[in-house]
Coordinates of C-alpha atoms and ligand atoms in Angstrom, one line a residue:
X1 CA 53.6 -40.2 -20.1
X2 CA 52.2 -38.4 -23.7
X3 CA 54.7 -35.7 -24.6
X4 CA 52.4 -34.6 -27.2
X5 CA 54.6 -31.5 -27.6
X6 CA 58.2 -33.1 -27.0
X7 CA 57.4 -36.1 -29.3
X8 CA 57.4 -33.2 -32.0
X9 CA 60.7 -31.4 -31.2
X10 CA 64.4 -32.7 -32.0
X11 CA 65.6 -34.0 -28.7
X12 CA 66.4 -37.2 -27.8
X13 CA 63.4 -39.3 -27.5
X14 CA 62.5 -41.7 -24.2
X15 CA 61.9 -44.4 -26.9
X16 CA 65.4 -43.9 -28.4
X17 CA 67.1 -44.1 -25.0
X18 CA 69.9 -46.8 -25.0
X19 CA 69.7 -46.9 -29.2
X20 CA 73.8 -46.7 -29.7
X21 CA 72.7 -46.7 -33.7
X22 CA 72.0 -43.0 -33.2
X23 CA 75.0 -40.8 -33.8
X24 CA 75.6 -37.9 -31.0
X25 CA 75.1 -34.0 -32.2
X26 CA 73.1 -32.6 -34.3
X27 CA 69.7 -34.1 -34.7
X28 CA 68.0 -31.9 -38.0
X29 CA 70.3 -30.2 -39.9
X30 CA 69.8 -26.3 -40.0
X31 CA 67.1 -24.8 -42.2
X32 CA 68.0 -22.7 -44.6
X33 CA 67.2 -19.0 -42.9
X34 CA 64.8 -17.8 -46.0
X35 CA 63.0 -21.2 -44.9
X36 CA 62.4 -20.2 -41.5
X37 CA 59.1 -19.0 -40.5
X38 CA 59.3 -14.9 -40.8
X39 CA 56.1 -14.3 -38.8
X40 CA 55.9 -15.3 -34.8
X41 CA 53.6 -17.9 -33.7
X42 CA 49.9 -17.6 -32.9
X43 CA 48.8 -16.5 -29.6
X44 CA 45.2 -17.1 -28.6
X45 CA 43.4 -13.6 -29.6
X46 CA 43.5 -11.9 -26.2
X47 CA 47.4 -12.3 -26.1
X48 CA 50.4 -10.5 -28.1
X49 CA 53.8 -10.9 -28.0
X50 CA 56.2 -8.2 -26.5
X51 CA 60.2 -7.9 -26.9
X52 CA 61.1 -7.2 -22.8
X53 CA 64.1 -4.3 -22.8
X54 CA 65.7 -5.3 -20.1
X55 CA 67.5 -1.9 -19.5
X56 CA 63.4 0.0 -19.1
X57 CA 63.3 -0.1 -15.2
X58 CA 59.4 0.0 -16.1
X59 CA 59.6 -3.8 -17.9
X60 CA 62.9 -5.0 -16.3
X61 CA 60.3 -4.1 -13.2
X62 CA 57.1 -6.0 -14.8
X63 CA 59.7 -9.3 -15.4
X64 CA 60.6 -9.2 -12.3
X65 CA 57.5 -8.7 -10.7
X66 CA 55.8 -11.6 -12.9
X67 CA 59.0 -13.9 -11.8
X68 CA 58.5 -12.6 -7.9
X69 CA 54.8 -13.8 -8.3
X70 CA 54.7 -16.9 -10.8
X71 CA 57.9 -18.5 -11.2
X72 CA 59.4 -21.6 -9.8
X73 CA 58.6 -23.0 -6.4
X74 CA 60.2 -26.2 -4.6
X75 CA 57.5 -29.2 -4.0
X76 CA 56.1 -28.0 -0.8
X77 CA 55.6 -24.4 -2.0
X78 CA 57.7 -23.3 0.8
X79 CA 59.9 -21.0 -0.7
X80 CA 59.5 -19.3 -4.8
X81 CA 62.7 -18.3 -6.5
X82 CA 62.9 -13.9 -6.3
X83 CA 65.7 -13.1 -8.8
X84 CA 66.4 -9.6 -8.6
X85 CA 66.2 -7.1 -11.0
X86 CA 69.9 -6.2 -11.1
X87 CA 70.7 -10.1 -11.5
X88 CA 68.1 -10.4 -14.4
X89 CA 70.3 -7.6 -15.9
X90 CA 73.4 -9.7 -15.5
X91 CA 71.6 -12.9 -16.7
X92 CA 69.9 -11.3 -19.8
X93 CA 73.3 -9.2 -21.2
X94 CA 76.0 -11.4 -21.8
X95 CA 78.4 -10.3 -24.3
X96 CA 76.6 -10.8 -27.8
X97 CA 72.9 -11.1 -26.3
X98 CA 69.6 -10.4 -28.6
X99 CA 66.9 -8.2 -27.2
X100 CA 64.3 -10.3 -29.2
X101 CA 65.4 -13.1 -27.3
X102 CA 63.8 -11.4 -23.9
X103 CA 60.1 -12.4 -25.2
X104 CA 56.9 -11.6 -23.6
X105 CA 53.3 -12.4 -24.0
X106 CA 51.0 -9.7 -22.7
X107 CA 47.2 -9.3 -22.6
X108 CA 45.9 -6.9 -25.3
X109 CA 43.3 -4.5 -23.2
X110 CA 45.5 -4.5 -20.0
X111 CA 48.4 -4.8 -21.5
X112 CA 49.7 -6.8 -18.4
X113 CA 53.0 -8.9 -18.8
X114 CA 51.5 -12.4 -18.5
X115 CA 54.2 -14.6 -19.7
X116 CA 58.1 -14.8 -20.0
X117 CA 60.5 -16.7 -22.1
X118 CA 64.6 -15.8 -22.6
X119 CA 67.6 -16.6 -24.1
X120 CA 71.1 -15.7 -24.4
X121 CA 74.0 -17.2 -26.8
X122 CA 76.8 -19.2 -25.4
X123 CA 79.5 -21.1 -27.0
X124 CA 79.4 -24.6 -25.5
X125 CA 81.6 -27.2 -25.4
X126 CA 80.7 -30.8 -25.7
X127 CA 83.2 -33.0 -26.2
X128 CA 85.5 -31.6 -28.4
X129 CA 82.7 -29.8 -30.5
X130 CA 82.4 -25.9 -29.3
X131 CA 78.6 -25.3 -30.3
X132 CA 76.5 -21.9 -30.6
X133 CA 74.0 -22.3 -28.5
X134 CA 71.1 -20.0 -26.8
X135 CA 70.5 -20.9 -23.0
X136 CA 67.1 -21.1 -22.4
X137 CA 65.4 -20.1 -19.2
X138 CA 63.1 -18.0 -17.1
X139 CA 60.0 -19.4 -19.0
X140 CA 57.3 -18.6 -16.8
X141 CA 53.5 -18.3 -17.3
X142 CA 51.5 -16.4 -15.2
X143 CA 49.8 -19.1 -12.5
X144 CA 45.8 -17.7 -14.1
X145 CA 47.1 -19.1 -17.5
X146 CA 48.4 -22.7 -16.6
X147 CA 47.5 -25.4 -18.6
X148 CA 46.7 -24.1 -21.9
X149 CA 49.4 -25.1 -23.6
X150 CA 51.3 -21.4 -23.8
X151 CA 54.3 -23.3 -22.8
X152 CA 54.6 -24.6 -26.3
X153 CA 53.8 -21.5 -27.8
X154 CA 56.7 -19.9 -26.1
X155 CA 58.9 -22.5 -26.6
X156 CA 58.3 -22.7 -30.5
X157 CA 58.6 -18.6 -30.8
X158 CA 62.2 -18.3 -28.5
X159 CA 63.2 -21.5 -31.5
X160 CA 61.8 -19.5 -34.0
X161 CA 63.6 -16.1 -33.0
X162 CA 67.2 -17.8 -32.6
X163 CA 67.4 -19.7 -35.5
X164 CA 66.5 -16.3 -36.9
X165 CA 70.3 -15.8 -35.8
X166 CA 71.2 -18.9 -37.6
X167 CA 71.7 -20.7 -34.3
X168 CA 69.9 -24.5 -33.9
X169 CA 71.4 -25.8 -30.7
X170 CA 70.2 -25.0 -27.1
X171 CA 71.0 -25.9 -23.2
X172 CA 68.3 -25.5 -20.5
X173 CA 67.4 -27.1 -17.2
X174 CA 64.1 -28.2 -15.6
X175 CA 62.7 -29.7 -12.3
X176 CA 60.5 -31.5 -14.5
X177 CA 61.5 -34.8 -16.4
X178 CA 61.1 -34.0 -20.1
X179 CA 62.8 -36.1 -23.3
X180 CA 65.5 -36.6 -21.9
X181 CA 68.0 -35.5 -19.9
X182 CA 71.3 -35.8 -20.7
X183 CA 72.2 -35.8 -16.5
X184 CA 70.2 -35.3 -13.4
X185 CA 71.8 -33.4 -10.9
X186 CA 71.1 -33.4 -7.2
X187 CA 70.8 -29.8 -4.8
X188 CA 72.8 -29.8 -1.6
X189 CA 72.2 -27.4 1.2
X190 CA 74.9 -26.0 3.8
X191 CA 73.0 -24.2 6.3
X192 CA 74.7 -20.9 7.5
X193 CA 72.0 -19.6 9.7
X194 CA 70.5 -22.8 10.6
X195 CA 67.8 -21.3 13.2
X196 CA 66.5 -19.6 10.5
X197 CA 65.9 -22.3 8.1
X198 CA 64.6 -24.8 11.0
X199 CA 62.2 -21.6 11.9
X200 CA 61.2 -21.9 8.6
X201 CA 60.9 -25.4 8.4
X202 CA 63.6 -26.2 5.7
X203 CA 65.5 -27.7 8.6
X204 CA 64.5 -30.2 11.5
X205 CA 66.2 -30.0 15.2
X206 CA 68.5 -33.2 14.6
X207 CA 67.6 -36.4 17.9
X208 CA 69.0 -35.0 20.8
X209 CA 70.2 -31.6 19.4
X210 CA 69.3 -28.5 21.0
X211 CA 69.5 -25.1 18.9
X212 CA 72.4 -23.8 20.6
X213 CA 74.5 -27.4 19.5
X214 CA 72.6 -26.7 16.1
X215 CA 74.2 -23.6 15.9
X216 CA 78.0 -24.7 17.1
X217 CA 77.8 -27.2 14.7
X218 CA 77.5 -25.0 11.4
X219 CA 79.9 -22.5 12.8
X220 CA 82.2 -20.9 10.8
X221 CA 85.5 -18.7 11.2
X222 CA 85.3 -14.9 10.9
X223 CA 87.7 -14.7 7.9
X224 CA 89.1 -17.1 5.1
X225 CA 92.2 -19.3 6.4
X226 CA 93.8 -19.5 2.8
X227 CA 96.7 -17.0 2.6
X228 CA 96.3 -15.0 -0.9
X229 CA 92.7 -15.6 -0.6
X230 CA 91.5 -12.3 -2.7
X231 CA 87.8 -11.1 -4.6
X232 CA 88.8 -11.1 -8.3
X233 CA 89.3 -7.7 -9.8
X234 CA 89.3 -6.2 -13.5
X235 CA 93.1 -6.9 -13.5
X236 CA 92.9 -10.8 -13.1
X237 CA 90.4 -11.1 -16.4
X238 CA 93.2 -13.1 -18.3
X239 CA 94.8 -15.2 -15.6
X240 CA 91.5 -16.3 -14.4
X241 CA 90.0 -17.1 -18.1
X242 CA 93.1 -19.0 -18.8
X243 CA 92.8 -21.1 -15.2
X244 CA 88.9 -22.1 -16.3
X245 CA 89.7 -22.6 -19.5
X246 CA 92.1 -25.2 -18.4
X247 CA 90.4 -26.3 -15.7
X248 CA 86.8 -27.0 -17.6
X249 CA 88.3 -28.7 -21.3
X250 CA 88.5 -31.8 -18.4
X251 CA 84.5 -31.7 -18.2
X252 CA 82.4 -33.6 -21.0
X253 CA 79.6 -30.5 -21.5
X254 CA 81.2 -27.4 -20.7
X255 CA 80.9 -23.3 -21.6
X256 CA 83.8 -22.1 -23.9
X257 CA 84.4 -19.0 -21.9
X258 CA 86.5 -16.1 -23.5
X259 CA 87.5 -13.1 -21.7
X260 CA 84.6 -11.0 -22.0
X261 CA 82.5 -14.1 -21.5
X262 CA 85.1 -14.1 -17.7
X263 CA 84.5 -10.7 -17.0
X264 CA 80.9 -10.7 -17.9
X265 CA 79.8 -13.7 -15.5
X266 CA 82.8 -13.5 -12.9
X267 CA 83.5 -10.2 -12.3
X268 CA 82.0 -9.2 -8.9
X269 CA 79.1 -7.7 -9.6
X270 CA 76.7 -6.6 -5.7
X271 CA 74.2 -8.8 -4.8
X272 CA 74.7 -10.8 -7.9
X273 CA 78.3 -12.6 -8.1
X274 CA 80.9 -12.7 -6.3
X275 CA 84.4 -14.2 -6.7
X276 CA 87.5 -14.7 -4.7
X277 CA 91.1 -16.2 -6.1
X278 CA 94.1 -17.6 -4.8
X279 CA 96.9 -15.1 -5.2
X280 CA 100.4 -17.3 -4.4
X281 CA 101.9 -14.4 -1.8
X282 CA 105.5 -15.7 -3.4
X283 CA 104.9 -16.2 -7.0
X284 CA 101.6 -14.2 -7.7
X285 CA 100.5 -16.8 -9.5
X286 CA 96.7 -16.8 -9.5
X287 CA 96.4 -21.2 -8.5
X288 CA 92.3 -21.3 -7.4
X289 CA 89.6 -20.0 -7.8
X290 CA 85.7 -20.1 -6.6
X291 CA 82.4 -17.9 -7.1
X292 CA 78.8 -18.4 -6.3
X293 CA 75.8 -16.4 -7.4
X294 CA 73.0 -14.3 -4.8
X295 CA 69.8 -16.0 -5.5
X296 CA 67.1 -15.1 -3.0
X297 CA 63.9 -16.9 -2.6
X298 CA 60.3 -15.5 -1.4
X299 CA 59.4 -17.7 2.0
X300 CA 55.9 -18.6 1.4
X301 CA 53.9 -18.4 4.7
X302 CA 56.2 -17.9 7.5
X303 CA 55.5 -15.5 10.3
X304 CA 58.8 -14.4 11.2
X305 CA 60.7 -14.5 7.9
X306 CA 59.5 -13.4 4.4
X307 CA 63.3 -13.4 2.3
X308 CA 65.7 -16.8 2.4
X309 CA 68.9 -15.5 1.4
X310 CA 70.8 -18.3 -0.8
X311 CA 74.0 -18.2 -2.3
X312 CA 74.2 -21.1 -5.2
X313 CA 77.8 -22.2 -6.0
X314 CA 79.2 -21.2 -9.5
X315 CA 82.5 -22.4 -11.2
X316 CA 85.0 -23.2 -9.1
X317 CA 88.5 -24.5 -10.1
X318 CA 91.3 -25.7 -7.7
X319 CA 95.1 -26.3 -8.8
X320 CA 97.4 -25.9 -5.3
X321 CA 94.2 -24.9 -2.7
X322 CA 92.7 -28.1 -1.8
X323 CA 89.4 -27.7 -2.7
X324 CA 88.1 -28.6 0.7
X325 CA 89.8 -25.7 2.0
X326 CA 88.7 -23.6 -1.2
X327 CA 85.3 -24.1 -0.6
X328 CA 85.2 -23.8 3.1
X329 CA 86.5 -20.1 2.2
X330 CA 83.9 -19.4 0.5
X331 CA 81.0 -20.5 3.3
X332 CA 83.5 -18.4 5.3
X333 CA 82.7 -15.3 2.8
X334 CA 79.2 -15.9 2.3
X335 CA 78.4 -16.5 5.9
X336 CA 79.8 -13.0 6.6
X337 CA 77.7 -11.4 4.0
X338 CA 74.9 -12.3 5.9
X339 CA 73.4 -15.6 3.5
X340 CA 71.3 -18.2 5.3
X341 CA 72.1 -21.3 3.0
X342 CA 75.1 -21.9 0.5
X343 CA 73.8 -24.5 -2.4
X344 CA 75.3 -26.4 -4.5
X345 CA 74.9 -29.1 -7.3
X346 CA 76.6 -32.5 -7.3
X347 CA 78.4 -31.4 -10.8
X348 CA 82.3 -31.1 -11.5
X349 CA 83.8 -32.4 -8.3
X350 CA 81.3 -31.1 -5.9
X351 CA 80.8 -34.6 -4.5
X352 CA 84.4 -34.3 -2.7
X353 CA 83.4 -31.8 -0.6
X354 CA 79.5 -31.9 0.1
X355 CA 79.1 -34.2 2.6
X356 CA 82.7 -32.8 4.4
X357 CA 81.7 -29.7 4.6
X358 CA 78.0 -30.3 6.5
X359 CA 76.1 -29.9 2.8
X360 CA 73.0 -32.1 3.4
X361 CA 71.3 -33.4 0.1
X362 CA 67.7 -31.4 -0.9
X363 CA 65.2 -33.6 -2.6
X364 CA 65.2 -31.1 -5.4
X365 CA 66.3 -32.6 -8.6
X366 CA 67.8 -30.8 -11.6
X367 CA 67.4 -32.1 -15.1
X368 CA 69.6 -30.9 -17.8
X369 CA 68.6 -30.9 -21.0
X370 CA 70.0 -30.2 -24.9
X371 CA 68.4 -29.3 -27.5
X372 CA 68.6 -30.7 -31.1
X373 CA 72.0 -32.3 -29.9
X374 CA 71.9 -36.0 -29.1
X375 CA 74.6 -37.1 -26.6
X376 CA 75.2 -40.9 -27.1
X377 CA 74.9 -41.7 -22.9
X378 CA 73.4 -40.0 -20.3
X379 CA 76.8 -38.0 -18.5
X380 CA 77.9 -38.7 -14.8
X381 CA 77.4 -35.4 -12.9
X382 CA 80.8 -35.4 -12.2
X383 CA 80.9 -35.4 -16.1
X384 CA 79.0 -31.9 -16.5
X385 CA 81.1 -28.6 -16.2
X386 CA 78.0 -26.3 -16.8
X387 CA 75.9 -24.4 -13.8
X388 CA 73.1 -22.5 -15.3
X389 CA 71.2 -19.8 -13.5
Ligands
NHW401 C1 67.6 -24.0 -31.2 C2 66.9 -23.1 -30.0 C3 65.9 -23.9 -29.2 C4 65.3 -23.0 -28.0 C5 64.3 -23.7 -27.2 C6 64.9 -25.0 -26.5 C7 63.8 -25.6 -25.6 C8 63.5 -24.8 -24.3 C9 62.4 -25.4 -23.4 C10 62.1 -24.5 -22.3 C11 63.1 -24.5 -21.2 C12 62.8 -23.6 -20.0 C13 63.9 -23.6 -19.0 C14 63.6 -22.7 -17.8 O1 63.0 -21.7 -17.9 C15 64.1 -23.2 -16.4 S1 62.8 -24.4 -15.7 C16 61.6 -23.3 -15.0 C17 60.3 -23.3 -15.8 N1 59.4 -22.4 -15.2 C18 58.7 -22.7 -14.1 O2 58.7 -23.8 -13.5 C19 57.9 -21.5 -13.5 C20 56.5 -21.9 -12.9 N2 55.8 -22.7 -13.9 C21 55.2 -22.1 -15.0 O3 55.3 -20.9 -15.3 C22 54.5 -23.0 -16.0 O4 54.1 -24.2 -15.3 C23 55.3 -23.4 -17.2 C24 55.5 -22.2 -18.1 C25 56.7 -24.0 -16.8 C26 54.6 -24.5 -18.0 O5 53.3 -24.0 -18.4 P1 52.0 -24.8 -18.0 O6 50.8 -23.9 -18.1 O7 52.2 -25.5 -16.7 O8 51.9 -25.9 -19.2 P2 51.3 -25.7 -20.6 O9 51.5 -24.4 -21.1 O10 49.9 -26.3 -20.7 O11 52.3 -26.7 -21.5 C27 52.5 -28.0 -21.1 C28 53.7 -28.5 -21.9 O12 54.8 -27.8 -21.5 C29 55.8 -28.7 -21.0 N3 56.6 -28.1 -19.9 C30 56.2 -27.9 -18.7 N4 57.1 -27.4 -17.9 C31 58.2 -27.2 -18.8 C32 59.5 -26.7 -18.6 N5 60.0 -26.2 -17.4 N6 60.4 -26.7 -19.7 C33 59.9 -27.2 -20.9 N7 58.7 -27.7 -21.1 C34 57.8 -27.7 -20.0 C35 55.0 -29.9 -20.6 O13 55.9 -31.0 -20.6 C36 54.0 -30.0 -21.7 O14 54.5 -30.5 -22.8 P3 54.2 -32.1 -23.2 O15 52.7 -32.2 -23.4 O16 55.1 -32.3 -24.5 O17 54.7 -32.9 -22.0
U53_402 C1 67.2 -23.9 1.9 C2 67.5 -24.8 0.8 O1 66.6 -24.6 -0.3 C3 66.8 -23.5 -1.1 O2 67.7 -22.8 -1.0 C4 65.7 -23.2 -2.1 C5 65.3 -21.9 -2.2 N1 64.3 -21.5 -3.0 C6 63.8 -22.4 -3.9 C7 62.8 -21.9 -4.8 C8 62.2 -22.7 -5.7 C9 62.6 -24.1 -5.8 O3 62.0 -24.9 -6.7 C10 62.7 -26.1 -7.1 C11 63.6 -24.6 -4.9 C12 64.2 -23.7 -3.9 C13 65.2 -24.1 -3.0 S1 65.8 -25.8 -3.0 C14 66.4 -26.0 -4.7 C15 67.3 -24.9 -5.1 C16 68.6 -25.2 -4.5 N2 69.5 -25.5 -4.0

């Protein structure tokens, strides 16, 4: 396949795949920042760029509308992702972020937000390198405005604005197979209202299941069965930073979470995040710890149903809780706040409790990708310690 734009960009290339000549990280050096282009990039005439400030309700409303309308969808157009507006907050203002990395595109005489494009800056680990990066995401063009190459125009102006912050690295996922992956990660479902999702036709009636034996068989107990089992508070910011710290240097591409990077993405935060921790009832040591975000998705074309309400696993880390048990706590929580699916990725050590725990395997795939940063081989899931939103 012609990647007439990727062939252009410093990532790894298909045809360099396997080539152990190549030396892993950085791929062009930076540019010096009076060398990089002061001026954004060319729209077509109709369009002009727009900075989105995310804390306007009246454009944190037109992103999200645009997103509720336009952005991704699985295969069979049966469901499209609905982030909500409070979770785009979360997503978009990480400690350190750059309003002039939330870039729009808008049409000149309506002035109607048409296209999307974001980052935020991480410090990411890989290997033993802790890299700036920006995390790319939410790049979405309006579906009117598909294929005329926009994509690339975005694409070019988000690189353009962060190596304006003397930054040259990035992380981002797709659906879509682009040069190249450094791992390809599998969804996995665990159904928590499982009429609802064969109403909707996610789910099939299993050979000689009725609904009612469906429904026995994703049952779940009324509260958590781990004894200190606890949602994080303010207070547990530095025992929990030091447990993920620990627990993700083991991982090959991870974040390099401080503090304010833990109490930024894991302090519960409604309808966005939520996280729970093992409190030893004799020591007080804090020993485990899970969390999963609130994603919800429009259902596209369903009578009885219009909202799927998914909860998509986070980081979680296990030193004295198996993580069996861990994670069945947390379908325990998230089952009592009313979520219709728990998802997960087959990253970290996700695999040891999927198929246990009733996850079946979606035929969604999830490419992740760096940018101007060659990793020598392609990583084992099990090798990634990263979950992007
Ligand atoms: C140092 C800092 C560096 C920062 C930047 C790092 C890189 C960040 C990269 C971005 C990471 C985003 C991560 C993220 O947001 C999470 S992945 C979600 C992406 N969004 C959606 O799927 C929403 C629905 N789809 C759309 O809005 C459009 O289809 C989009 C806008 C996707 C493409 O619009 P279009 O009207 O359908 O297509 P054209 O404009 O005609 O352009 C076609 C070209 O775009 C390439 N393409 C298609 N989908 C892509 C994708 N998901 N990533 C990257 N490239 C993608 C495609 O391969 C082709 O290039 P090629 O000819 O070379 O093959
Ligand atoms: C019931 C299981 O599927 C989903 O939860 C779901 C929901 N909304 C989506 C919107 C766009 C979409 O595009 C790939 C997929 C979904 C999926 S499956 C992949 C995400 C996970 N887990």
């Amino acid at each position: 396949k012609r990647h007439k734009f990727w062939e252009t960009q410093p990532v790894g290339q298909f045809k360099d795949v396997g080539d152990t000549s190549l030396p892993e990280g950085p791929i062009e050096p930076p540019t010096p920042l009076s060398e990089v282009k002061q001026e954004p990039y060319n729209l077509p005439s109709q369009y002009e760029w727009t900075t989105c400030d995310m804390d306007s309700e009246e454009t944190c409303n037109e992103v999200y509308n645009l997103l509720k309308n336009n952005y991704v969808e699985d295969d069979e157009n049966m469901f499209r992702f609905n982030y909500s507006k409070e979770f785009l907050r979360w997503a978009l203002r990480p400690p350190g972020y750059y309003k002039s990395w939330h870039i729009g595109v808008r049409a000149k005489t309506s002035k109607k937000l048409v296209a999307f494009i974001t980052g935020v800056p991480a410090r990411i680990r890989v290997r033993d390198e802790v890299v700036k990066m920006a995390e790319i995401n939410f790049l979405c063009v309006h579906k009117k405005l598909r294929t005329k190459r926009l994509a690339p125009v975005m694409i070019k102006e988000v690189t353009r604005r962060v190596h304006l912050e003397n930054i040259w690295q990035a992380a981002y996922t797709a659906g879509v197979v682009l040069p190249t992956p450094i791992t390809t990660c599998q969804y996995w479902h665990r159904s928590l209202n499982p009429k609802k999702l064969i109403d909707v036709g996610f789910s099939r009636l299993g050979p000689r299941m009725t609904m009612s034996r469906t429904i026995k068989l994703y049952k779940l107990p009324d509260q958590p069965v781990t004894p200190g089992f606890r949602k994080m508070e303010l207070r547990d910011v530095p025992a929990v930073t030091r447990l993920l710290r620990q627990y993700l240097s083991q991982f090959v591409v991870s974040p390099d979470f401080d503090e304010n990077d833990v109490e930024h993405w894991l302090l519960p935060t409604e309808d966005v995040v939520d996280s729970y921790l093992v409190e030893s009832p004799k020591t007080h040591d804090i020993t485990d710890f899970c969390s999963f975000y609130t994603l919800p998705s429009s259902i596209l074309g369903n009578q009885n149903y219009s909202i799927l309400k998914a909860a998509y696993s986070y980081y979680n880390v296990s030193t004295k809780t198996p993580l069996l048990q861990l994670m069945n706590d947390a379908l325990i929580v998230a089952k009592k706040k009313d979520f219709d699916v728990f998802n997960a990725l087959d990253v970290m050590h996700n695999e040891s409790f999927l198929k246990e725990l009733k996850f079946g395997p979606g035929d969604g795939q999830l490419h992740y990708y760096l940018y101007n940063y060659r990793i020598r081989n392609a990583l084992r899931t099990s090798e990634l310690g990263l979950v992007l939103l």
